[in-house]
Tab-separated table of C-alpha atoms and ligand atoms in Angstrom:
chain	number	residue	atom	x	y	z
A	140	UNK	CA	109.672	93.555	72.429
A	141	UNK	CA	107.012	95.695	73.283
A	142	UNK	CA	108.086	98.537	76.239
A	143	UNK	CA	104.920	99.099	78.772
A	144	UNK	CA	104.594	101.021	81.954
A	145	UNK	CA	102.003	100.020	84.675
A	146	UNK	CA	100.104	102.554	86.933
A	147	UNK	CA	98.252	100.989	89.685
A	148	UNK	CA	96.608	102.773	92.960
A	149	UNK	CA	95.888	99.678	95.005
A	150	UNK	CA	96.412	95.807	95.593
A	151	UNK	CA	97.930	95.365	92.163
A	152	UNK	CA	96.599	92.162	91.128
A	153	UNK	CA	96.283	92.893	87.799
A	154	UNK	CA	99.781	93.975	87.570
A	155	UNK	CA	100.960	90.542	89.132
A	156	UNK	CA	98.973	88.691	86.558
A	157	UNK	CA	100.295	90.427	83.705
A	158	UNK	CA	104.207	90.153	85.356
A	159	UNK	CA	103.515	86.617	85.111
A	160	UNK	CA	102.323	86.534	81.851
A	161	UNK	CA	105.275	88.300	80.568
A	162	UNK	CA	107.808	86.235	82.600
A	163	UNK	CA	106.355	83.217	81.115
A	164	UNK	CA	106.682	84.148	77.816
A	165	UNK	CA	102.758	84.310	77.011
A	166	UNK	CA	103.287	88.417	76.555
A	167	UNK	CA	105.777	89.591	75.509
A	168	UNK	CA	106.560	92.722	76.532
A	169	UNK	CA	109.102	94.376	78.904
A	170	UNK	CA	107.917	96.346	82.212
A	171	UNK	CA	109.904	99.085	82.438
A	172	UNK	CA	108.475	100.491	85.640
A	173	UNK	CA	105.174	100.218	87.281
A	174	UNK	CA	104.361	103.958	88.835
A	175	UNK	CA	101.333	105.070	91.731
A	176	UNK	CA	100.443	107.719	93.003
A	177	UNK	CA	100.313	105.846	95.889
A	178	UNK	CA	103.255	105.489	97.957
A	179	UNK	CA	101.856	102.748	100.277
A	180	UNK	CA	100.015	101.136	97.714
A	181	UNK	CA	100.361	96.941	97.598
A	182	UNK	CA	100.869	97.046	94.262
A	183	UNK	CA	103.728	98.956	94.087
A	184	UNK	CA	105.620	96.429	97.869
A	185	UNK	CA	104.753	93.837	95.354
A	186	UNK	CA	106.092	95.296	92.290
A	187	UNK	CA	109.163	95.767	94.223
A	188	UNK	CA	109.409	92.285	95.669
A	189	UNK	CA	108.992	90.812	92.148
A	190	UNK	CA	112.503	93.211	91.222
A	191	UNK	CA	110.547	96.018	89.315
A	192	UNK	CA	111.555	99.494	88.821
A	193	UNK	CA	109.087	101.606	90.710
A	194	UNK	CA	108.082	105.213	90.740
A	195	UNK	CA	106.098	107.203	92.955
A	196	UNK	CA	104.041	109.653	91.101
A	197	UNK	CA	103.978	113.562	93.054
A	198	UNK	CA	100.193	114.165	93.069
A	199	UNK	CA	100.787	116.018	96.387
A	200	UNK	CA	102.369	118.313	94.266
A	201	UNK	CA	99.773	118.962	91.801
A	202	UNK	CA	98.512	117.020	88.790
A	203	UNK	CA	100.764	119.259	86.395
A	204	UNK	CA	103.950	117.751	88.147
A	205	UNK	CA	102.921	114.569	88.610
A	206	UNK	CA	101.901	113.974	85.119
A	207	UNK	CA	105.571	115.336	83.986
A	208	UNK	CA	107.788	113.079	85.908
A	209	UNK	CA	105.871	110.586	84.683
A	210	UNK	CA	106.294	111.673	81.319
A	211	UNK	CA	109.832	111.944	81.557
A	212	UNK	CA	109.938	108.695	82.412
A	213	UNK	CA	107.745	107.250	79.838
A	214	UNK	CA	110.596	108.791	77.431
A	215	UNK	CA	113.519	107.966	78.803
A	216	UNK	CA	112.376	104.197	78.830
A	217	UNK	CA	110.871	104.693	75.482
A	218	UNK	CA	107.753	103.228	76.447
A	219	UNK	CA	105.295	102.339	73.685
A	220	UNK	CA	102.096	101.302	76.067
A	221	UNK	CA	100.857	103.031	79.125
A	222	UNK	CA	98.793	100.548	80.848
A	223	UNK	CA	96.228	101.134	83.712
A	224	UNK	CA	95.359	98.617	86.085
A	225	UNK	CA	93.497	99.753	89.425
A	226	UNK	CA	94.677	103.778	88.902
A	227	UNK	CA	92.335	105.540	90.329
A	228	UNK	CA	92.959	109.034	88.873
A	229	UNK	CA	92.062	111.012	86.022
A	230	UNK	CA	94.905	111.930	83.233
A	231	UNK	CA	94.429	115.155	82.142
A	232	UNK	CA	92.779	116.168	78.757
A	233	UNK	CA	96.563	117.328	77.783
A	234	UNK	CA	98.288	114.063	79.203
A	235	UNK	CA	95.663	111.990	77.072
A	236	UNK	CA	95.917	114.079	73.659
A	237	UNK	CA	99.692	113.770	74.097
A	238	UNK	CA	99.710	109.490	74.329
A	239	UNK	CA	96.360	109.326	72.574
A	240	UNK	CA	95.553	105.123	71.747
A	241	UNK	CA	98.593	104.640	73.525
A	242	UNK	CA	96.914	104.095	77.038
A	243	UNK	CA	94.842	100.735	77.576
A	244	UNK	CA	92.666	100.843	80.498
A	245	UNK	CA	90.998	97.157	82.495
A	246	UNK	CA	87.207	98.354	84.498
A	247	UNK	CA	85.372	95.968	86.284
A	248	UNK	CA	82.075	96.427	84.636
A	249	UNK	CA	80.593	95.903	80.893
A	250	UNK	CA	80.988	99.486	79.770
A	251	UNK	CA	79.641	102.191	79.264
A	252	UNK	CA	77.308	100.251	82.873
A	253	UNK	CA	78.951	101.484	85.521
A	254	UNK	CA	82.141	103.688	85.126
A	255	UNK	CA	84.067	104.890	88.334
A	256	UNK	CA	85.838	103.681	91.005
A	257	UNK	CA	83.086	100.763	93.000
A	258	UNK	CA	81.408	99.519	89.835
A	259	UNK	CA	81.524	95.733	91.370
A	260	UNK	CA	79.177	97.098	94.084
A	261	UNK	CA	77.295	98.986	91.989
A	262	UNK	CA	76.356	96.613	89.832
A	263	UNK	CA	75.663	94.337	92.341
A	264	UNK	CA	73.278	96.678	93.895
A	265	UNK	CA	71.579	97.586	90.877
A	266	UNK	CA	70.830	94.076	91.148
A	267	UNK	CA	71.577	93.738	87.159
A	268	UNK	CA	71.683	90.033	86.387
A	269	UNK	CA	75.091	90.003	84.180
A	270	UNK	CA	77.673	92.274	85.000
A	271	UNK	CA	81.739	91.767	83.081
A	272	UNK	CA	84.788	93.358	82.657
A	273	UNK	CA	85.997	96.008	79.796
A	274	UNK	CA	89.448	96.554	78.578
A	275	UNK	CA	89.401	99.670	76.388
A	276	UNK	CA	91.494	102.409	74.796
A	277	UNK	CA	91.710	105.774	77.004
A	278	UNK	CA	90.107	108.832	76.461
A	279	UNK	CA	90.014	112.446	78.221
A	280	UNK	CA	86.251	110.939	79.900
A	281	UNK	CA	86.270	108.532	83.110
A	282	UNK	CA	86.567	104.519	82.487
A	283	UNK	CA	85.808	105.916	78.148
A	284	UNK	CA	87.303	104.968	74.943
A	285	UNK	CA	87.241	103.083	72.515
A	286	UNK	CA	86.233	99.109	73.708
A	287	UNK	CA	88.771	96.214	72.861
A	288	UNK	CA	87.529	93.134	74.614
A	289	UNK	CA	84.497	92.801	77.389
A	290	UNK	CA	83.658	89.353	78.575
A	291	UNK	CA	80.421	88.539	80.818
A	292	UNK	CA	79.993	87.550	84.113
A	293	UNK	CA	76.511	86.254	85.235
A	294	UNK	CA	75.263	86.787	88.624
A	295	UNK	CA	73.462	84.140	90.097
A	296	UNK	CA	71.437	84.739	93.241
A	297	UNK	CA	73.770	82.867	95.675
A	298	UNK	CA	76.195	85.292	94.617
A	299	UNK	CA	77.731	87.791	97.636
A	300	UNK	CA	79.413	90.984	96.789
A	301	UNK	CA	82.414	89.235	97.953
A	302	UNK	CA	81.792	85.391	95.448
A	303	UNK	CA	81.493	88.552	92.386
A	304	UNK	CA	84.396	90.290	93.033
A	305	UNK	CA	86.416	86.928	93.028
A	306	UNK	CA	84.738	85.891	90.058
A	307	UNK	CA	85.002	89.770	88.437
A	308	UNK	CA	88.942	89.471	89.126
A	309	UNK	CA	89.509	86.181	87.863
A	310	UNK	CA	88.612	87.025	84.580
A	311	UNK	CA	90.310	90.276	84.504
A	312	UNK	CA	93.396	88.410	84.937
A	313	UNK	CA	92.769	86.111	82.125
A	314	UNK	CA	91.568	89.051	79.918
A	315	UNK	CA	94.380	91.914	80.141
A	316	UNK	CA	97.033	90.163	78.824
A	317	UNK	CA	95.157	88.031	76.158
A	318	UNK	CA	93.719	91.471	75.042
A	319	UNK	CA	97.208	93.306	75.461
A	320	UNK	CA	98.416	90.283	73.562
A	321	UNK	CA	96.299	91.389	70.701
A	322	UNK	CA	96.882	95.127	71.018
A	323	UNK	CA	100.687	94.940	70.970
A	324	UNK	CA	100.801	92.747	67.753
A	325	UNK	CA	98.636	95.426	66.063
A	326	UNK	CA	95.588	93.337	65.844
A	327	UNK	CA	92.961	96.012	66.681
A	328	UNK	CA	91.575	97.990	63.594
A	329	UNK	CA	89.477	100.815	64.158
A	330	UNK	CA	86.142	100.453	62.183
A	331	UNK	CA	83.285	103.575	62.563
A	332	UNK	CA	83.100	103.308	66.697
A	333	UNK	CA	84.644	99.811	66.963
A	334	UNK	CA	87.662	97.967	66.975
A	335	UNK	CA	88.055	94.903	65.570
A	336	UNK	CA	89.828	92.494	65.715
A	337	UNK	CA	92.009	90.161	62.857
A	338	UNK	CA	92.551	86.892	62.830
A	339	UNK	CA	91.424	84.371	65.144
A	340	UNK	CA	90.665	85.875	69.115
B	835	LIG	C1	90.430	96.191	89.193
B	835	LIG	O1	89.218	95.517	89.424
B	835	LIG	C2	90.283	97.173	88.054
B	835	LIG	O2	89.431	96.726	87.041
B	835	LIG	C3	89.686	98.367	88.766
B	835	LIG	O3	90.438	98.435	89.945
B	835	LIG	C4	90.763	97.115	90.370
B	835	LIG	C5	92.227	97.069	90.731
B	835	LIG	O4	92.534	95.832	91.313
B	835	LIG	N1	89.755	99.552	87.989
B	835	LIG	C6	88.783	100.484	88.005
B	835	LIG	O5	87.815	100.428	88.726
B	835	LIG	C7	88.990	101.626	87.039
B	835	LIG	N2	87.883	102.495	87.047
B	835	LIG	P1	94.043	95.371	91.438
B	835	LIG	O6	94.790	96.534	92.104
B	835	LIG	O7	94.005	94.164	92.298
B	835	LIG	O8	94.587	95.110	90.053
């Protein structure tokens, strides 16, 4: 059984779709806590209400802290994956190199298009014609790393900023935990700049 942490700074859907996932059996893989560094963040009420361990990361005081009772934690659950999903902060460079390809990241965008922390709206207001989501590896660089899944999303000119971010979300909850899937059975070879993938997707 894989061991995996979730840091969220918002609504937490993601999280919810992968807690299902694991509590039916499709993932398998043990939440050991799901952290913000948000104290009022949805996510984390929700978390709560589903019977998670929560933790509320210290940001207030400073990065350096914050990052170390988190990694406290991270070791005394022995957790193998750190998983992002709607964090809206920066690890540092030293956080990174210490976890390095052992923190997944989901972005609402076909990367390396629009990184950062609206890249539904601005894609939408580029006016670009297909738009996705990304689940990739994380690096010391914003929304960066190493790519293990994208999957398309076409926007049609009915579409509303509101009709793409339902239709964005949807398939990020159908993509994390297939992709995670993959990831925790060791699927993913690196090859030059990619990662591959064995076996049948
Ligand atoms: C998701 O769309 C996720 O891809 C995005 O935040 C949202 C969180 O939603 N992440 C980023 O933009 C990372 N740069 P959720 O809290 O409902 O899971």
């Amino acid at each position: 059984m894989t061991n995996m942490a979730i840091l969220l700074s918002g609504r937490g859907s993601n999280m919810l779709a992968l807690a299902q996932r694991c509590a039916q059996g499709d993932l398998e893989a043990k939440i050991c806590f799901v952290a913000s560094d948000k104290k009022d963040a949805y996510g984390i009420m929700m978390a709560k209400s589903l019977g998670l361990k929560t933790l509320l990361l210290p940001y207030e005081e400073g990065k350096e802290q914050a990052e170390k009772v988190l990694d406290e934690k991270l070791q005394s659950d022995s957790v193998d994956w750190i998983v992002l999903a709607g964090f809206m902060r920066m690890l540092s460079p030293t956080f990174v190199g210490k976890y390095e390809k052992r923190i997944v990241n989901i972005h609402p965008s076909l990367l390396p298009s629009f990184p950062g922390t609206q890249a539904i709206k601005d894609a939408f207001e580029y006016g670009v014609k297909v738009t996705g989501v990304t689940v990739h590896l994380v690096d010391e660089k914003m929304d960066h790393g190493p790519i293990l899944s994208q999957r398309e999303v076409r926007i049609c000119d009915e579409d509303t900023l509101e009709s793409l971010e339902e239709k964005i979300h949807a398939i990020e909850h159908d993509l994390y935990w297939q992709t995670l899937k993959n990831l925790f059975a060791g699927r993913f070879k690196m090859k030059g700049r990619r990662m591959t993938i064995e076996g049948p997707y």
